[in-house]
PDB file of C-alpha atoms and ligand atoms in Angstrom:
ATOM      1  CA  MET A 178       9.261 -12.591  31.989  1.00  0.00           C
ATOM      2  CA  SER A 179      10.704 -15.959  32.877  1.00  0.00           C
ATOM      3  CA  GLY A 180      14.293 -16.930  32.109  1.00  0.00           C
ATOM      4  CA  ILE A 181      13.062 -19.661  29.780  1.00  0.00           C
ATOM      5  CA  ALA A 182      11.034 -17.228  27.728  1.00  0.00           C
ATOM      6  CA  VAL A 183      13.864 -14.755  27.288  1.00  0.00           C
ATOM      7  CA  SER A 184      16.536 -17.362  26.536  1.00  0.00           C
ATOM      8  CA  GLU A 185      14.449 -18.754  23.694  1.00  0.00           C
ATOM      9  CA  TRP A 186      14.809 -15.513  21.751  1.00  0.00           C
ATOM     10  CA  THR A 187      18.463 -15.071  22.583  1.00  0.00           C
ATOM     11  CA  THR A 188      19.363 -18.284  20.737  1.00  0.00           C
ATOM     12  CA  THR A 189      20.337 -18.018  17.101  1.00  0.00           C
ATOM     13  CA  GLU A 190      18.285 -21.115  16.320  1.00  0.00           C
ATOM     14  CA  HIS A 191      15.019 -19.601  17.589  1.00  0.00           C
ATOM     15  CA  ALA A 192      15.678 -16.216  15.975  1.00  0.00           C
ATOM     16  CA  LEU A 193      16.516 -17.718  12.582  1.00  0.00           C
ATOM     17  CA  SER A 194      13.601 -20.130  12.765  1.00  0.00           C
ATOM     18  CA  TYR A 195      11.254 -17.150  13.175  1.00  0.00           C
ATOM     19  CA  LEU A 196      12.945 -15.123  10.429  1.00  0.00           C
ATOM     20  CA  SER A 197      12.664 -18.043   7.993  1.00  0.00           C
ATOM     21  CA  ARG A 198       8.885 -18.051   8.543  1.00  0.00           C
ATOM     22  CA  ALA A 199       8.345 -14.311   8.935  1.00  0.00           C
ATOM     23  CA  ASP A 200       7.459 -13.559   5.324  1.00  0.00           C
ATOM     24  CA  ALA A 201       5.041 -16.482   5.144  1.00  0.00           C
ATOM     25  CA  ILE A 202       2.824 -15.454   8.068  1.00  0.00           C
ATOM     26  CA  PRO A 203      -0.609 -15.234   6.401  1.00  0.00           C
ATOM     27  CA  HIS A 204      -2.154 -11.771   6.096  1.00  0.00           C
ATOM     28  CA  ARG A 205       0.799 -10.177   7.862  1.00  0.00           C
ATOM     29  CA  THR A 206       1.337  -7.606   5.137  1.00  0.00           C
ATOM     30  CA  GLU A 207      -2.330  -6.527   5.421  1.00  0.00           C
ATOM     31  CA  GLY A 208      -1.794  -5.695   9.086  1.00  0.00           C
ATOM     32  CA  GLU A 209       1.473  -3.939   8.314  1.00  0.00           C
ATOM     33  CA  ARG A 210      -0.270  -1.918   5.573  1.00  0.00           C
ATOM     34  CA  VAL A 211      -2.940  -0.678   7.995  1.00  0.00           C
ATOM     35  CA  LEU A 212      -0.267   0.168  10.573  1.00  0.00           C
ATOM     36  CA  LEU A 213       1.675   2.179   7.987  1.00  0.00           C
ATOM     37  CA  ASP A 214      -1.542   3.998   7.025  1.00  0.00           C
ATOM     38  CA  HIS A 215      -1.930   5.221  10.597  1.00  0.00           C
ATOM     39  CA  VAL A 216       1.577   6.566  11.150  1.00  0.00           C
ATOM     40  CA  SER A 217       1.825  10.119   9.857  1.00  0.00           C
ATOM     41  CA  GLY A 218       4.196  10.788   6.988  1.00  0.00           C
ATOM     42  CA  THR A 219       5.687  13.647   9.015  1.00  0.00           C
ATOM     43  CA  VAL A 220       6.834  11.724  12.106  1.00  0.00           C
ATOM     44  CA  ARG A 221      10.332  12.651  13.207  1.00  0.00           C
ATOM     45  CA  ARG A 222      11.144   9.975  15.793  1.00  0.00           C
ATOM     46  CA  ILE A 223       9.968   6.343  15.808  1.00  0.00           C
ATOM     47  CA  LEU A 224      10.563   3.718  18.501  1.00  0.00           C
ATOM     48  CA  ASP A 225      10.129   0.015  17.645  1.00  0.00           C
ATOM     49  CA  LEU A 226       9.704  -2.319  20.627  1.00  0.00           C
ATOM     50  CA  GLY A 227      11.026  -5.839  19.973  1.00  0.00           C
ATOM     51  CA  THR A 228      12.351  -4.752  16.592  1.00  0.00           C
ATOM     52  CA  GLY A 229      13.803  -8.147  15.649  1.00  0.00           C
ATOM     53  CA  ASP A 230      15.651  -7.735  12.363  1.00  0.00           C
ATOM     54  CA  GLY A 231      14.228  -4.217  11.983  1.00  0.00           C
ATOM     55  CA  ARG A 232      11.561  -5.153   9.430  1.00  0.00           C
ATOM     56  CA  LEU A 233       8.889  -2.732  10.668  1.00  0.00           C
ATOM     57  CA  LEU A 234      11.301   0.181  11.150  1.00  0.00           C
ATOM     58  CA  ALA A 235      12.550  -0.345   7.606  1.00  0.00           C
ATOM     59  CA  LEU A 236       9.006  -0.390   6.217  1.00  0.00           C
ATOM     60  CA  LEU A 237       8.142   2.818   8.067  1.00  0.00           C
ATOM     61  CA  ARG A 238      11.256   4.598   6.879  1.00  0.00           C
ATOM     62  CA  ILE A 239      10.597   3.915   3.190  1.00  0.00           C
ATOM     63  CA  ASP A 240       8.017   6.721   3.063  1.00  0.00           C
ATOM     64  CA  ARG A 241       9.481   8.642   6.012  1.00  0.00           C
ATOM     65  CA  PRO A 242      13.171   8.847   5.072  1.00  0.00           C
ATOM     66  CA  GLU A 243      13.776  11.925   7.226  1.00  0.00           C
ATOM     67  CA  SER A 244      12.599  10.177  10.387  1.00  0.00           C
ATOM     68  CA  THR A 245      15.009   8.707  12.895  1.00  0.00           C
ATOM     69  CA  GLY A 246      14.361   5.276  14.364  1.00  0.00           C
ATOM     70  CA  VAL A 247      15.264   3.493  17.561  1.00  0.00           C
ATOM     71  CA  GLY A 248      14.873  -0.287  17.682  1.00  0.00           C
ATOM     72  CA  ILE A 249      14.954  -2.209  20.955  1.00  0.00           C
ATOM     73  CA  ASP A 250      15.385  -5.958  21.319  1.00  0.00           C
ATOM     74  CA  ILE A 251      16.770  -8.487  23.771  1.00  0.00           C
ATOM     75  CA  SER A 252      18.087 -10.905  21.150  1.00  0.00           C
ATOM     76  CA  ASP A 253      21.672 -10.523  19.952  1.00  0.00           C
ATOM     77  CA  PRO A 254      21.063 -12.680  16.854  1.00  0.00           C
ATOM     78  CA  MET A 255      18.086 -10.499  15.930  1.00  0.00           C
ATOM     79  CA  LEU A 256      20.013  -7.292  16.582  1.00  0.00           C
ATOM     80  CA  ALA A 257      22.861  -8.600  14.416  1.00  0.00           C
ATOM     81  CA  ARG A 258      20.392  -8.980  11.530  1.00  0.00           C
ATOM     82  CA  ALA A 259      19.034  -5.494  12.180  1.00  0.00           C
ATOM     83  CA  ARG A 260      22.569  -4.055  12.195  1.00  0.00           C
ATOM     84  CA  GLU A 261      23.196  -5.668   8.800  1.00  0.00           C
ATOM     85  CA  ARG A 262      19.957  -4.170   7.477  1.00  0.00           C
ATOM     86  CA  PHE A 263      20.783  -0.655   8.686  1.00  0.00           C
ATOM     87  CA  VAL A 264      24.548  -0.762   8.214  1.00  0.00           C
ATOM     88  CA  ASP A 265      24.475   2.314   5.933  1.00  0.00           C
ATOM     89  CA  ASP A 266      21.679   4.083   7.762  1.00  0.00           C
ATOM     90  CA  LYS A 267      22.917   6.422  10.455  1.00  0.00           C
ATOM     91  CA  ARG A 268      19.357   7.456  11.296  1.00  0.00           C
ATOM     92  CA  VAL A 269      18.600   4.134  12.987  1.00  0.00           C
ATOM     93  CA  GLU A 270      19.893   3.271  16.447  1.00  0.00           C
ATOM     94  CA  LEU A 271      19.640  -0.269  17.809  1.00  0.00           C
ATOM     95  CA  LEU A 272      19.654  -1.033  21.517  1.00  0.00           C
ATOM     96  CA  HIS A 273      19.971  -4.264  23.442  1.00  0.00           C
ATOM     97  CA  HIS A 274      17.326  -4.064  26.149  1.00  0.00           C
ATOM     98  CA  ASP A 275      14.976  -6.405  27.988  1.00  0.00           C
ATOM     99  CA  LEU A 276      11.437  -5.036  27.708  1.00  0.00           C
ATOM    100  CA  ALA A 277      10.645  -6.779  30.973  1.00  0.00           C
ATOM    101  CA  MET A 278      12.574  -3.860  32.488  1.00  0.00           C
ATOM    102  CA  PRO A 279      11.491  -0.192  32.333  1.00  0.00           C
ATOM    103  CA  LEU A 280      12.155   1.483  28.988  1.00  0.00           C
ATOM    104  CA  PRO A 281      15.618   3.039  28.761  1.00  0.00           C
ATOM    105  CA  ASP A 282      15.974   6.811  28.658  1.00  0.00           C
ATOM    106  CA  VAL A 283      15.858   7.320  24.900  1.00  0.00           C
ATOM    107  CA  GLY A 284      13.752  10.489  24.758  1.00  0.00           C
ATOM    108  CA  THR A 285      10.293  11.006  23.315  1.00  0.00           C
ATOM    109  CA  PHE A 286       8.735   9.858  20.054  1.00  0.00           C
ATOM    110  CA  ASP A 287       6.023  10.752  17.544  1.00  0.00           C
ATOM    111  CA  ALA A 288       5.266   7.091  16.925  1.00  0.00           C
ATOM    112  CA  ILE A 289       5.922   4.002  19.013  1.00  0.00           C
ATOM    113  CA  VAL A 290       5.340   0.741  17.176  1.00  0.00           C
ATOM    114  CA  SER A 291       5.728  -2.944  17.835  1.00  0.00           C
ATOM    115  CA  CYS A 292       5.137  -6.130  15.893  1.00  0.00           C
ATOM    116  CA  PHE A 293       4.577  -9.562  17.432  1.00  0.00           C
ATOM    117  CA  ALA A 294       6.785  -8.797  20.449  1.00  0.00           C
ATOM    118  CA  ILE A 295       4.883  -7.485  23.495  1.00  0.00           C
ATOM    119  CA  HIS A 296       2.974 -10.777  23.859  1.00  0.00           C
ATOM    120  CA  HIS A 297       6.228 -12.254  25.160  1.00  0.00           C
ATOM    121  CA  LEU A 298       5.967 -10.135  28.321  1.00  0.00           C
ATOM    122  CA  GLU A 299       4.037 -11.034  31.449  1.00  0.00           C
ATOM    123  CA  ASP A 300       0.618  -9.367  31.581  1.00  0.00           C
ATOM    124  CA  GLU A 301       1.456  -7.037  34.455  1.00  0.00           C
ATOM    125  CA  ARG A 302       4.520  -5.847  32.552  1.00  0.00           C
ATOM    126  CA  LYS A 303       2.462  -5.326  29.370  1.00  0.00           C
ATOM    127  CA  ARG A 304       0.190  -2.960  31.295  1.00  0.00           C
ATOM    128  CA  TRP A 305       3.107  -1.010  32.790  1.00  0.00           C
ATOM    129  CA  LEU A 306       4.772  -0.872  29.393  1.00  0.00           C
ATOM    130  CA  TYR A 307       1.643   0.651  27.842  1.00  0.00           C
ATOM    131  CA  GLY A 308       1.881   3.386  30.483  1.00  0.00           C
ATOM    132  CA  GLU A 309       5.570   3.936  29.743  1.00  0.00           C
ATOM    133  CA  VAL A 310       4.776   4.126  26.031  1.00  0.00           C
ATOM    134  CA  PHE A 311       2.111   6.771  26.728  1.00  0.00           C
ATOM    135  CA  ALA A 312       4.633   8.797  28.738  1.00  0.00           C
ATOM    136  CA  ARG A 313       7.247   8.579  25.943  1.00  0.00           C
ATOM    137  CA  LEU A 314       4.893   9.790  23.216  1.00  0.00           C
ATOM    138  CA  GLU A 315       4.615  13.400  22.134  1.00  0.00           C
ATOM    139  CA  PRO A 316       1.050  14.790  22.293  1.00  0.00           C
ATOM    140  CA  GLY A 317      -0.766  13.589  19.165  1.00  0.00           C
ATOM    141  CA  GLY A 318       1.643  10.669  18.893  1.00  0.00           C
ATOM    142  CA  VAL A 319       0.502   7.177  17.930  1.00  0.00           C
ATOM    143  CA  PHE A 320       1.080   3.791  19.527  1.00  0.00           C
ATOM    144  CA  ALA A 321       0.549   0.981  17.011  1.00  0.00           C
ATOM    145  CA  ASN A 322       0.981  -2.572  18.202  1.00  0.00           C
ATOM    146  CA  LEU A 323       0.570  -5.276  15.557  1.00  0.00           C
ATOM    147  CA  GLU A 324       0.256  -8.150  17.942  1.00  0.00           C
ATOM    148  CA  HIS A 325      -0.269 -11.847  18.406  1.00  0.00           C
ATOM    149  CA  VAL A 326      -3.412 -11.967  20.573  1.00  0.00           C
ATOM    150  CA  ALA A 327      -5.378 -14.716  22.268  1.00  0.00           C
ATOM    151  CA  SER A 328      -8.241 -16.443  20.492  1.00  0.00           C
ATOM    152  CA  PRO A 329     -11.634 -16.406  22.201  1.00  0.00           C
ATOM    153  CA  THR A 330     -11.910 -20.204  21.858  1.00  0.00           C
ATOM    154  CA  GLU A 331      -9.611 -23.218  21.663  1.00  0.00           C
ATOM    155  CA  ARG A 332     -11.108 -24.049  18.262  1.00  0.00           C
ATOM    156  CA  LEU A 333     -10.070 -20.659  16.848  1.00  0.00           C
ATOM    157  CA  HIS A 334      -6.632 -21.042  18.455  1.00  0.00           C
ATOM    158  CA  ARG A 335      -6.211 -24.319  16.554  1.00  0.00           C
ATOM    159  CA  ARG A 336      -7.630 -22.745  13.392  1.00  0.00           C
ATOM    160  CA  PHE A 337      -4.932 -20.049  13.586  1.00  0.00           C
ATOM    161  CA  TYR A 338      -2.036 -22.494  13.884  1.00  0.00           C
ATOM    162  CA  ASP A 339      -3.585 -24.640  11.187  1.00  0.00           C
ATOM    163  CA  ALA A 340      -3.572 -21.619   8.878  1.00  0.00           C
ATOM    164  CA  LEU A 341       0.092 -21.064   9.755  1.00  0.00           C
ATOM    165  CA  GLY A 342       0.807 -24.577   8.530  1.00  0.00           C
ATOM    166  CA  PHE A 343       1.767 -26.008  11.909  1.00  0.00           C
ATOM    167  CA  GLU A 344       1.320 -29.752  12.513  1.00  0.00           C
ATOM    168  CA  PRO A 345      -1.767 -30.667  14.619  1.00  0.00           C
ATOM    169  CA  ASP A 346       0.504 -31.636  17.542  1.00  0.00           C
ATOM    170  CA  TRP A 347       2.423 -28.349  17.525  1.00  0.00           C
ATOM    171  CA  GLU A 348       3.673 -26.946  20.833  1.00  0.00           C
ATOM    172  CA  GLU A 349       2.921 -23.380  21.824  1.00  0.00           C
ATOM    173  CA  ASP A 350       5.979 -21.102  21.807  1.00  0.00           C
ATOM    174  CA  ALA A 351       7.149 -21.196  25.437  1.00  0.00           C
ATOM    175  CA  SER A 352       7.563 -17.412  25.450  1.00  0.00           C
ATOM    176  CA  ASN A 353       3.957 -16.651  24.395  1.00  0.00           C
ATOM    177  CA  ARG A 354       1.779 -14.789  26.913  1.00  0.00           C
ATOM    178  CA  LEU A 355      -1.272 -14.158  24.735  1.00  0.00           C
ATOM    179  CA  VAL A 356      -4.011 -11.752  25.838  1.00  0.00           C
ATOM    180  CA  ASP A 357      -7.352 -11.086  24.131  1.00  0.00           C
ATOM    181  CA  VAL A 358      -8.011  -7.891  22.213  1.00  0.00           C
ATOM    182  CA  GLU A 359     -10.701  -6.466  24.527  1.00  0.00           C
ATOM    183  CA  SER A 360      -8.507  -6.605  27.635  1.00  0.00           C
ATOM    184  CA  GLN A 361      -5.637  -4.883  25.886  1.00  0.00           C
ATOM    185  CA  LEU A 362      -7.853  -2.138  24.445  1.00  0.00           C
ATOM    186  CA  GLY A 363      -9.070  -1.538  28.006  1.00  0.00           C
ATOM    187  CA  TRP A 364      -5.485  -1.259  29.273  1.00  0.00           C
ATOM    188  CA  LEU A 365      -4.685   1.292  26.569  1.00  0.00           C
ATOM    189  CA  ARG A 366      -7.739   3.378  27.488  1.00  0.00           C
ATOM    190  CA  GLU A 367      -6.867   3.171  31.197  1.00  0.00           C
ATOM    191  CA  VAL A 368      -3.438   4.746  30.673  1.00  0.00           C
ATOM    192  CA  GLY A 369      -4.971   7.630  28.700  1.00  0.00           C
ATOM    193  CA  PHE A 370      -4.909   6.757  25.006  1.00  0.00           C
ATOM    194  CA  GLU A 371      -7.807   7.965  22.847  1.00  0.00           C
ATOM    195  CA  ASP A 372      -9.301   6.611  19.613  1.00  0.00           C
ATOM    196  CA  VAL A 373      -8.317   3.205  20.948  1.00  0.00           C
ATOM    197  CA  ASP A 374      -9.489   0.348  18.784  1.00  0.00           C
ATOM    198  CA  CYS A 375      -8.523  -2.808  17.004  1.00  0.00           C
ATOM    199  CA  TYR A 376      -7.814  -1.302  13.562  1.00  0.00           C
ATOM    200  CA  TRP A 377      -7.266  -4.640  11.810  1.00  0.00           C
ATOM    201  CA  LYS A 378      -7.573  -8.305  12.745  1.00  0.00           C
ATOM    202  CA  TRP A 379      -7.168 -11.780  11.250  1.00  0.00           C
ATOM    203  CA  LEU A 380      -7.593 -14.649  13.722  1.00  0.00           C
ATOM    204  CA  GLU A 381      -4.780 -14.126  16.286  1.00  0.00           C
ATOM    205  CA  LEU A 382      -3.115 -11.195  14.537  1.00  0.00           C
ATOM    206  CA  ALA A 383      -4.459  -7.797  15.537  1.00  0.00           C
ATOM    207  CA  LEU A 384      -3.477  -4.159  15.222  1.00  0.00           C
ATOM    208  CA  LEU A 385      -4.121  -2.413  18.558  1.00  0.00           C
ATOM    209  CA  LEU A 386      -3.794   1.327  18.256  1.00  0.00           C
ATOM    210  CA  GLY A 387      -4.273   4.472  20.307  1.00  0.00           C
ATOM    211  CA  LEU A 388      -3.394   8.156  20.146  1.00  0.00           C
ATOM    212  CA  LYS A 389      -1.948  10.333  22.876  1.00  0.00           C
ATOM    213  CA  PRO A 390      -4.353  13.247  23.262  1.00  0.00           C
ATOM    214  CA  ARG A 391      -3.184  16.761  22.512  1.00  0.00           C
ATOM    215  CA  PRO A 392      -3.578  19.185  25.451  1.00  0.00           C
TER     216      PRO A 392
HETATM  217  C1  LIG B  25       8.199 -12.662  16.740  1.00  0.00           C
HETATM  218  S1  LIG B  25       9.642 -11.689  16.838  1.00  0.00           S
HETATM  219  C2  LIG B  25       9.125 -10.196  15.993  1.00  0.00           C
HETATM  220  C3  LIG B  25      10.277  -9.397  15.494  1.00  0.00           C
HETATM  221  C4  LIG B  25       9.906  -8.191  14.641  1.00  0.00           C
HETATM  222  N1  LIG B  25       9.223  -7.181  15.421  1.00  0.00           N
HETATM  223  C5  LIG B  25       9.071  -8.589  13.445  1.00  0.00           C
HETATM  224  O1  LIG B  25       7.999  -8.030  13.271  1.00  0.00           O
HETATM  225  O2  LIG B  25       9.487  -9.425  12.670  1.00  0.00           O
HETATM  226  C6  LIG B  25       9.614 -11.203  18.558  1.00  0.00           C
HETATM  227  C7  LIG B  25      10.762 -10.286  18.931  1.00  0.00           C
HETATM  228  O3  LIG B  25      10.574  -9.852  20.287  1.00  0.00           O
HETATM  229  C8  LIG B  25      11.825  -9.893  20.926  1.00  0.00           C
HETATM  230  N2  LIG B  25      11.649 -10.037  22.371  1.00  0.00           N
HETATM  231  C9  LIG B  25      11.068 -11.068  23.025  1.00  0.00           C
HETATM  232  N3  LIG B  25      11.104 -10.858  24.349  1.00  0.00           N
HETATM  233  C10 LIG B  25      11.722  -9.656  24.530  1.00  0.00           C
HETATM  234  C11 LIG B  25      12.086  -8.894  25.678  1.00  0.00           C
HETATM  235  N4  LIG B  25      11.814  -9.314  26.921  1.00  0.00           N
HETATM  236  N5  LIG B  25      12.726  -7.714  25.493  1.00  0.00           N
HETATM  237  C12 LIG B  25      13.023  -7.280  24.243  1.00  0.00           C
HETATM  238  N6  LIG B  25      12.713  -7.961  23.122  1.00  0.00           N
HETATM  239  C13 LIG B  25      12.074  -9.139  23.260  1.00  0.00           C
HETATM  240  C14 LIG B  25      12.521 -11.095  20.312  1.00  0.00           C
HETATM  241  O4  LIG B  25      13.905 -11.087  20.506  1.00  0.00           O
HETATM  242  C15 LIG B  25      12.118 -10.962  18.867  1.00  0.00           C
HETATM  243  O5  LIG B  25      13.008 -10.182  18.121  1.00  0.00           O
END
């Protein structure tokens, strides 16, 4: 990941700009609902990659209060928001880490999730990360990545940003490294996931999911 891409997210301005829009992303809650449906109610350990202000971890823990969560992010302003959110919750640990680097040694998990974060990594790193995620999952564990993916055509790309309410002359987020759904499903299958599919999609928002096989 380039220095420019990372520094964007480490600024308070960029982080707060995203958070101010986060609730208004169309259809987002539909994707989150499907993700929640596919994470077992009995998971014990959850890892959230690019956790931001901890929104997805918090949603998961509503119906899984006994689970413990680890949230990873590179952005101090985002982590500060997450720390505020979980200030009274000792079951959530937040780590400053650059996902461009190998995952830190934080043990294994029953569910590894991510929301709108992995598309900020270079493609080669995305593929390695999927392998690291596979290795960190317990057998039967789920990887659920609600992601910003590439459109198949420029017209659909414009349609997506139009739906988000962006001006016609908007500039692509400098940290975006968007990849189409099919390629990413192939990468997940290559590292060993099963039942790999796109479980939900609206324009450039897609839920990519796979299970780690049991022996
Ligand atoms: C669009 S926000 C999504 C945040 C949160 N997951 C959500 O659903 O609202 C992208 C997040 O990815 C994080 N991020 C971007 N590049 C990263 C990197 N190289 N390592 C770790 N986190 C990164 C950003 O700091 C930011 O919190």
